[in-house]
Short mmCIF file of C-alpha atoms in Angstrom, two decimals:
data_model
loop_
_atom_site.label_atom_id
_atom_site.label_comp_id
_atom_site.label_asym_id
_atom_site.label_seq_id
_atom_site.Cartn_x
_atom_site.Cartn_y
_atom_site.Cartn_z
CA UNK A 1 15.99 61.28 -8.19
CA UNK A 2 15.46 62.83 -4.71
CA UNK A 3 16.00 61.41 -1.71
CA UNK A 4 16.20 62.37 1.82
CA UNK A 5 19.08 61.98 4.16
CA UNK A 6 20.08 62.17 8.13
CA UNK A 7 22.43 64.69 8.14
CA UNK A 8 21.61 65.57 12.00
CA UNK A 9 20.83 63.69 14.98
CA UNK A 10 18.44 64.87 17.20
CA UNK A 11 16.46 67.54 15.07
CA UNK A 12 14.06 66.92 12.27
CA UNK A 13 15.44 69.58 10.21
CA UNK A 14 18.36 67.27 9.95
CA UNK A 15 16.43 65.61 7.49
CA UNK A 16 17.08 67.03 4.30
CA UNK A 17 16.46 66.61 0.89
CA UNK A 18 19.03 65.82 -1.76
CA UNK A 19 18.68 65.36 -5.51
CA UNK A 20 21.22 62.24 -7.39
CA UNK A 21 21.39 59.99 -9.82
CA UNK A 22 19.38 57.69 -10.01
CA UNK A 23 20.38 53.95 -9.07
CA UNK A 24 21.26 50.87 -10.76
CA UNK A 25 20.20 47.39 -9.79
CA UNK A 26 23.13 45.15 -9.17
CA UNK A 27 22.83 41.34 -10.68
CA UNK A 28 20.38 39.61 -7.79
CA UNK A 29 18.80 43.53 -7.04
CA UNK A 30 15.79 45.08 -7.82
CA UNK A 31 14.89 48.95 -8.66
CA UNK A 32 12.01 49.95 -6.77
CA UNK A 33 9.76 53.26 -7.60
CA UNK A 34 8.97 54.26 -4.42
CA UNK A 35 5.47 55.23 -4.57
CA UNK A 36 4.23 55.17 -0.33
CA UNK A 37 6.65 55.01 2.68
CA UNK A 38 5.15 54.95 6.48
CA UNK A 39 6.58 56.66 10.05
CA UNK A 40 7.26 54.10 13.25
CA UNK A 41 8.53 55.10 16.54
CA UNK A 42 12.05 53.54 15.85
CA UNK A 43 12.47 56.15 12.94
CA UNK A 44 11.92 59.09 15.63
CA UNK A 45 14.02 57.13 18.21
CA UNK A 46 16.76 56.35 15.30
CA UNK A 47 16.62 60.60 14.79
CA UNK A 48 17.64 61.24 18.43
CA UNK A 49 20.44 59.10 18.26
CA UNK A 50 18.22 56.72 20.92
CA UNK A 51 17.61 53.67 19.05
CA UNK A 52 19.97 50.42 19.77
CA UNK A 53 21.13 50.65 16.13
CA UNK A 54 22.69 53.36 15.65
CA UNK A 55 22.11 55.42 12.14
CA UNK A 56 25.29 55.29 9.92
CA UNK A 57 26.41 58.92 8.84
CA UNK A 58 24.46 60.62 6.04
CA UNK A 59 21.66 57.03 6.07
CA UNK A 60 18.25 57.48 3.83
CA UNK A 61 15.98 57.09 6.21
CA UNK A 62 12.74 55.33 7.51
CA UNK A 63 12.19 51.58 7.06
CA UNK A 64 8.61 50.76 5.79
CA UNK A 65 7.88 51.38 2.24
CA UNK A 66 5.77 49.91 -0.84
CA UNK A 67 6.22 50.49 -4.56
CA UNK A 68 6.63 49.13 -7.97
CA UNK A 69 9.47 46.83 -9.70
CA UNK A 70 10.77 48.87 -12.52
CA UNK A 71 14.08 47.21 -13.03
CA UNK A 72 15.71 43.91 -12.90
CA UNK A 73 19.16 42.81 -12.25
CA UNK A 74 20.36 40.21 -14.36
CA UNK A 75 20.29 37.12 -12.27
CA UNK A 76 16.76 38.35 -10.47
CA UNK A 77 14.21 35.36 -10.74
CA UNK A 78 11.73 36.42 -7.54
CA UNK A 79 10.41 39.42 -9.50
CA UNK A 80 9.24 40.88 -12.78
CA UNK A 81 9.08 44.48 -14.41
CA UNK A 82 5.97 45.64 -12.67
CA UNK A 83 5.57 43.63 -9.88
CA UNK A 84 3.76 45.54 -6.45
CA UNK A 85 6.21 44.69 -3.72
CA UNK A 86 7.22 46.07 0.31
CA UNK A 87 10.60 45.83 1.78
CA UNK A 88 11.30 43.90 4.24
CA UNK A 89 12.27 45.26 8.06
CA UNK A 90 15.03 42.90 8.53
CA UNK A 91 16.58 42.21 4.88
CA UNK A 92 18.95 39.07 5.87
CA UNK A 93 16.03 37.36 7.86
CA UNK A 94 14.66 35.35 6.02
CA UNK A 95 13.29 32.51 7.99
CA UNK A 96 13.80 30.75 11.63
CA UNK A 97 15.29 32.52 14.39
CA UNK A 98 17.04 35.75 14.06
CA UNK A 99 20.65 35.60 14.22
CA UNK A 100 23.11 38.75 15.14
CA UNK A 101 24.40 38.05 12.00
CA UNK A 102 20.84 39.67 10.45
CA UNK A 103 20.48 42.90 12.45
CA UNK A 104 20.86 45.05 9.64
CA UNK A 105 17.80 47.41 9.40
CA UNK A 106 16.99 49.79 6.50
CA UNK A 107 16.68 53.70 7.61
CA UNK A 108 19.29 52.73 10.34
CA UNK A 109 22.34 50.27 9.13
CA UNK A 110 21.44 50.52 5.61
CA UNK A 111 19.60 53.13 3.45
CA UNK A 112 15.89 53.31 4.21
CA UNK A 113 12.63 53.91 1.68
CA UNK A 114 12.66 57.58 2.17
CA UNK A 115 13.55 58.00 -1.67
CA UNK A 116 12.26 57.73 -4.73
CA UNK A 117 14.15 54.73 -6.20
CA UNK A 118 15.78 51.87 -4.16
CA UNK A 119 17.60 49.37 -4.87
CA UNK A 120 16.59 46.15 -2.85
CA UNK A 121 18.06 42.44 -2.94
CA UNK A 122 15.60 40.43 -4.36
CA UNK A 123 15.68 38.59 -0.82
CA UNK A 124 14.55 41.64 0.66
CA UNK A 125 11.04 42.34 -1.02
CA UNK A 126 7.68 40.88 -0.99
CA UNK A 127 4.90 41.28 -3.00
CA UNK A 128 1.97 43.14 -1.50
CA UNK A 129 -1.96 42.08 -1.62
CA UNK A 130 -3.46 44.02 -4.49
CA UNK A 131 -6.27 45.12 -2.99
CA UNK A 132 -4.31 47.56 -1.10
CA UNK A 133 -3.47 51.21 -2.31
CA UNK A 134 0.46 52.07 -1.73
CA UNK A 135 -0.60 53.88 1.21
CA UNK A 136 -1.98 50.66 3.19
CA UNK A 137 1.05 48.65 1.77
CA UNK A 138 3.90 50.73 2.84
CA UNK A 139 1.97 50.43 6.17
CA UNK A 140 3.21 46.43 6.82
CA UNK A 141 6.70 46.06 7.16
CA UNK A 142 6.84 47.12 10.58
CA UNK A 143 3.81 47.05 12.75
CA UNK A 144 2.38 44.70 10.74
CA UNK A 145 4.29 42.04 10.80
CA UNK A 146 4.89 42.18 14.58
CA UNK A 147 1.38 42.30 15.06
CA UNK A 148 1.37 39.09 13.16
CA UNK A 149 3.86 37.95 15.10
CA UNK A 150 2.68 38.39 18.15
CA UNK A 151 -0.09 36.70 17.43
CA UNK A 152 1.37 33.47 15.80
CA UNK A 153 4.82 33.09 16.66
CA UNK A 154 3.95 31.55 20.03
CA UNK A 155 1.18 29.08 21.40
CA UNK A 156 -1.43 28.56 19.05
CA UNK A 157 -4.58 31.36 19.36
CA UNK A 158 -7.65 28.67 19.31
CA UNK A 159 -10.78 30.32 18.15
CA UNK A 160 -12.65 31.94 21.24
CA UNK A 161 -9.43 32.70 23.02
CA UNK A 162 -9.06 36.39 24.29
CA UNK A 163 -6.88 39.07 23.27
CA UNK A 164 -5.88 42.19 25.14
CA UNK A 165 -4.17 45.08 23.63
CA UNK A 166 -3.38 48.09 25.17
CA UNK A 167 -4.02 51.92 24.02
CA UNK A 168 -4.79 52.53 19.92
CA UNK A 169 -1.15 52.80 18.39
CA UNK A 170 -0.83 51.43 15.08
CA UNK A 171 0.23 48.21 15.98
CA UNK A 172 -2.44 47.41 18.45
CA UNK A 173 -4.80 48.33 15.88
CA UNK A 174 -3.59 45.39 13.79
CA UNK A 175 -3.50 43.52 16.78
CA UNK A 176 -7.45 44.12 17.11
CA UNK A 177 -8.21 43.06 12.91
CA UNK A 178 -5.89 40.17 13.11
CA UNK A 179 -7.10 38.93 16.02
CA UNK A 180 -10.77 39.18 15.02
CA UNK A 181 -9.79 37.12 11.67
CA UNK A 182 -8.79 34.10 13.97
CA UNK A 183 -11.93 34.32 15.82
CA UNK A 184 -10.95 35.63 18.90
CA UNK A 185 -12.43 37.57 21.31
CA UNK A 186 -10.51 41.39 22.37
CA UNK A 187 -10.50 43.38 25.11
CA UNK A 188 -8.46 47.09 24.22
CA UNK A 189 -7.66 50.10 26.63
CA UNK A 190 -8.05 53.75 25.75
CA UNK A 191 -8.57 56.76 28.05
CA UNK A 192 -10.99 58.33 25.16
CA UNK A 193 -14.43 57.43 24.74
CA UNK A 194 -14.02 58.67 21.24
CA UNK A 195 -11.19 56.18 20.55
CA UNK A 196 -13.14 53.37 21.80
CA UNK A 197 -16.26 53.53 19.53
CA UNK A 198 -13.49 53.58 17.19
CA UNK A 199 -12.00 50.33 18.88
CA UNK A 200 -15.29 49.11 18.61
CA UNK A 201 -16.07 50.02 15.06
CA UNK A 202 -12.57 48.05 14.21
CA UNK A 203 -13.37 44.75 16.36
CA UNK A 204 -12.75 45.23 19.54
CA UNK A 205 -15.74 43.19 21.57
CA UNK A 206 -14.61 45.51 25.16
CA UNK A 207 -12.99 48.89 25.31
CA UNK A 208 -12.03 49.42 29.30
CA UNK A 209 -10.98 53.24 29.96
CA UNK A 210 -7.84 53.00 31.73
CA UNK A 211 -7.88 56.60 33.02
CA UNK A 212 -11.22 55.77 34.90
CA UNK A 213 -10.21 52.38 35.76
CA UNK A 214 -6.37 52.24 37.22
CA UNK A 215 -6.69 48.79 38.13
CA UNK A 216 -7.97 48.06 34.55
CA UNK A 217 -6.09 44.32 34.98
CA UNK A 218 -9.04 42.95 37.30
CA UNK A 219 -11.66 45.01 34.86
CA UNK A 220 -10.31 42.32 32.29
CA UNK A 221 -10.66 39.72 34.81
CA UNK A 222 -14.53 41.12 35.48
CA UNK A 223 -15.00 40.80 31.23
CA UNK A 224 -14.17 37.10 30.84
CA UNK A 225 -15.71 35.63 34.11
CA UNK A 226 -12.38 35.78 36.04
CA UNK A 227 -10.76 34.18 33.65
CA UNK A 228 -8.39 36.75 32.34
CA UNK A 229 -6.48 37.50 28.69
CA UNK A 230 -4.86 34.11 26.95
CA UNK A 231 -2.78 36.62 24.96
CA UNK A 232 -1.89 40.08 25.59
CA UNK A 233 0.24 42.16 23.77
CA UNK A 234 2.26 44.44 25.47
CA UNK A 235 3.27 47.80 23.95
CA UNK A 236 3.83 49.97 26.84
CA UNK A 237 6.33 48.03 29.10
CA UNK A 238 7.47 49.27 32.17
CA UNK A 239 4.23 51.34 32.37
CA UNK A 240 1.59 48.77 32.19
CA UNK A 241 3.12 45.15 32.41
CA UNK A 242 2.02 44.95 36.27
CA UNK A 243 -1.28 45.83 35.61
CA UNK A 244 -0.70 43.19 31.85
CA UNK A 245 0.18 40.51 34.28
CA UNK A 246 -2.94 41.12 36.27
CA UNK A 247 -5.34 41.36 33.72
CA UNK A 248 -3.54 38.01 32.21
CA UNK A 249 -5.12 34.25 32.27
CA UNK A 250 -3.59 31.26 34.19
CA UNK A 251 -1.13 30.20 31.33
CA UNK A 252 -1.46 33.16 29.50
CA UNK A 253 0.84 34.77 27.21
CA UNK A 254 2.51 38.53 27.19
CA UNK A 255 4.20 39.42 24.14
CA UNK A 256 6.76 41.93 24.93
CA UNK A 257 7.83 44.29 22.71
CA UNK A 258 8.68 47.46 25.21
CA UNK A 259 11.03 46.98 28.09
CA UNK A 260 12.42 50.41 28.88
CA UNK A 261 11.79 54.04 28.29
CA UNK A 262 12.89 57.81 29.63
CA UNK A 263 11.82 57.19 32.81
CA UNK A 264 12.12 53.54 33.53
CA UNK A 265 15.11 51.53 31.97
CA UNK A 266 13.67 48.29 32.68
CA UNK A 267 10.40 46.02 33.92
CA UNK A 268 9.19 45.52 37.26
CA UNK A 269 6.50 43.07 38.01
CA UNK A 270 5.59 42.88 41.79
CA UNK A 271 5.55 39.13 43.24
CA UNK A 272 2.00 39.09 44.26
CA UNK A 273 1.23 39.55 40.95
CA UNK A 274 3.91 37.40 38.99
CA UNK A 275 3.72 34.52 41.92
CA UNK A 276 -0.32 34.07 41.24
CA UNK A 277 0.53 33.20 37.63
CA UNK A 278 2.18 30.78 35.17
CA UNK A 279 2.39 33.10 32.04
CA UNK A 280 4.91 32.61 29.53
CA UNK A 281 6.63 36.39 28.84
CA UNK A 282 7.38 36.23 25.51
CA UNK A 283 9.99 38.98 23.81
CA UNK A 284 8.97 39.64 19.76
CA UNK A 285 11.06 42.50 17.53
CA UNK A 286 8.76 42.23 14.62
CA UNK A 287 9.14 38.93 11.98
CA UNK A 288 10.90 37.60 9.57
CA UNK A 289 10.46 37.54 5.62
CA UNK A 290 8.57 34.18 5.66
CA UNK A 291 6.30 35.96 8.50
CA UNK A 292 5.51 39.14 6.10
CA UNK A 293 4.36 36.86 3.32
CA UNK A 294 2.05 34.60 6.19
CA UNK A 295 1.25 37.53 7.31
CA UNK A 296 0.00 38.95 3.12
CA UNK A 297 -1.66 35.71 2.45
CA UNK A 298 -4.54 36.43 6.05
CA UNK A 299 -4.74 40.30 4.64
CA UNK A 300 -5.59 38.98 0.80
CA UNK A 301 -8.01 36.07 2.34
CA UNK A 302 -9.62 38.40 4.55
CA UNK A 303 -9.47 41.77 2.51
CA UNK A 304 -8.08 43.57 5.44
CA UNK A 305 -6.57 46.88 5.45
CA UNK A 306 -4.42 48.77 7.60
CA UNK A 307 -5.93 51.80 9.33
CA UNK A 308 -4.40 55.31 7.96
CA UNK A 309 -4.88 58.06 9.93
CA UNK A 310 -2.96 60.72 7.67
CA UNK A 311 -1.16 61.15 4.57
CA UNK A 312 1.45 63.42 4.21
CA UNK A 313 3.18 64.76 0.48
CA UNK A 314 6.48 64.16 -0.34
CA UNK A 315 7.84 67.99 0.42
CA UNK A 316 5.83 67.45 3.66
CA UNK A 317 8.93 65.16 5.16
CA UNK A 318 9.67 67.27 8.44
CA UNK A 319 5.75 67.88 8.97
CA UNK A 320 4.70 64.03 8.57
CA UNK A 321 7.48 63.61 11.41
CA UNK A 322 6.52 66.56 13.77
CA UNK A 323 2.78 65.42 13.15
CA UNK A 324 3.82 61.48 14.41
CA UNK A 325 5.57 62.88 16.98
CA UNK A 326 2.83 64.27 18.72
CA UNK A 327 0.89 60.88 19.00
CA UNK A 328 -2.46 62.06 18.01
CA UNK A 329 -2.80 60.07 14.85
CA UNK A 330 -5.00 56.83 15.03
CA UNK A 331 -3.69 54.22 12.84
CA UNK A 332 -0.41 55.39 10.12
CA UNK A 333 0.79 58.11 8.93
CA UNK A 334 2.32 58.02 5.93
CA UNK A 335 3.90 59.97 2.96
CA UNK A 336 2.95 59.99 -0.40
CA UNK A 337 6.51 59.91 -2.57
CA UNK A 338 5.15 59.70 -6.23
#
């Protein structure tokens, strides 16, 4: 089989491409065929050598992938020969609160999907909607689920509620088709106007231009009648969460899921703005097994499907990551592996 490895920090030619043998499931294992892995900013940050986990020498990267069961180990009962199935971002979390105990991340701590055969723990696959091509499945392991997340893991999101997500990354593009399942109303920020008919065409009832509007927090006010965002989810940190807190509603919520980057290692919320609220802050680092498989069971009743903005080949590897480092794609981008 081939498979790629990180032989290199820091550069993406140090991801290279190896041929092996391929694997063998162990007793409670699976053998997956690989058919559809996708890119997340942890995989580029994991490649500089930036990322809190740090890579272990030689690792297969990359975390998110979707393929078919063609293997069993002996003792496997979750699965059958055949069977359409993800990995799972966090392989030992299974359910409940996260525990240090089940940091262990695939394409960092452990071998990633960047292959053509894995071997998985039967704990640490799903089964994927069927109504999805490999593409949109290797697309949910990541962003996905912490879209989900951010959605349900905290106070319940009553029909009619509002939403605000910020900019048109992959995950706040969930954000916007999860949220509009639930019945909610959302409010997204772009600086294009071409990206926000596209906002639009996804769901999104309000697309405020952030580049036109710096105080874009009391635009969001202005949308729902002063009231302001029950829920926003926060992807940009300590570049927007003043103007997040602004924007949210009396006991609102922030999910928080960036709180540093190159040029500010932390969050800094002024107290005229923090003082005039009660909203809970509340940290998410995407879900749990139990929340992937909530999570399939809204995509199947809904027929949703991830938004893929490019698809990449297989001997494409190093392109597929220059091309998502650049941040022009809207929606995935992905690699085609067989």
């Amino acid at each position: 089989m081939r498979a790629y490895h990180l032989e290199t920090l820091g550069i993406v030619d140090g991801i290279v491409p190896r041929e092996s043998a391929r694997p063998e499931p162990g007793p409670r294992e699976i053998l997956v065929r690989v058919r559809a892995v996708s890119l997340n900013k942890r995989d580029l940050l994991i490649l500089k050598g930036t990322y809190p986990l740090k890579a272990v020498p030689d690792v297969i990267p990359v975390s998110d992938g979707a393929g078919e069961v063609v293997a069993l180990g002996a003792e496997v009962t979750r699965f059958a020969v055949g069977d359409r199935v993800a990995g799972t971002y966090f392989p030992n979390w299974l359910d409940g609160r996260i525990t240090p105990a089940q940091f262990d991340q695939p394409g960092a701590t452990l071998d990633g999907m960047l292959t053509e055969y894995a071997c998985l723990s039967q704990e640490a696959a799903v089964r994927v909607p069927d109504h999805l091509t490999w593409e949109e499945a290797a697309c949910l392991p990541c962003v996905g689920v912490t879209a989900w997340q951010s959605l349900t893991g905290g106070e319940p999101l009553a029909p009619g509620r509002t939403v605000l997500t910020l900019g048109t990354g992959a995950l706040s593009l969930f954000v916007v088709q999860f949220a509009k399942t639930m019945g909610a109303q959302v409010i997204a920020t772009t600086s294009s106007a071409v990206k926000a008919d596209r906002l639009k065409a996804l769901g999104a009832d309000h697309v405020v231009n952030y580049a036109e509007n710096p105080e874009w927090g009391l635009v969001v006010r202005e949308l729902t009648g002063g009231r302001g965002a029950d829920l926003v989810v926060e992807t940009n940190g300590p570049d927007t969460i003043e103007q997040s807190m602004r924007a949210t509603a009396l006991y609102g919520q922030i999910v928080l899921l960036i709180t540093g980057n190159p040029r500010k290692h932390g969050i800094e919320i002024s107290n005229t703005a923090y003082a005039a609220s009660l909203a809970t802050i509340r940290r998410v680092f995407v879900g749990s097994r139990a929340h992937f498989e909530s999570m399939n069971r809204a995509l199947e009743l809904h027929g949703t499907r991830p938004v893929v903005d490019r698809v990449f080949g297989f001997d494409e590897v190093r392109e597929a990551f220059r091309y998502y480092e650049s941040g022009v794609a809207f929606g995935k981008v992905v690699i085609r592996v067989g």
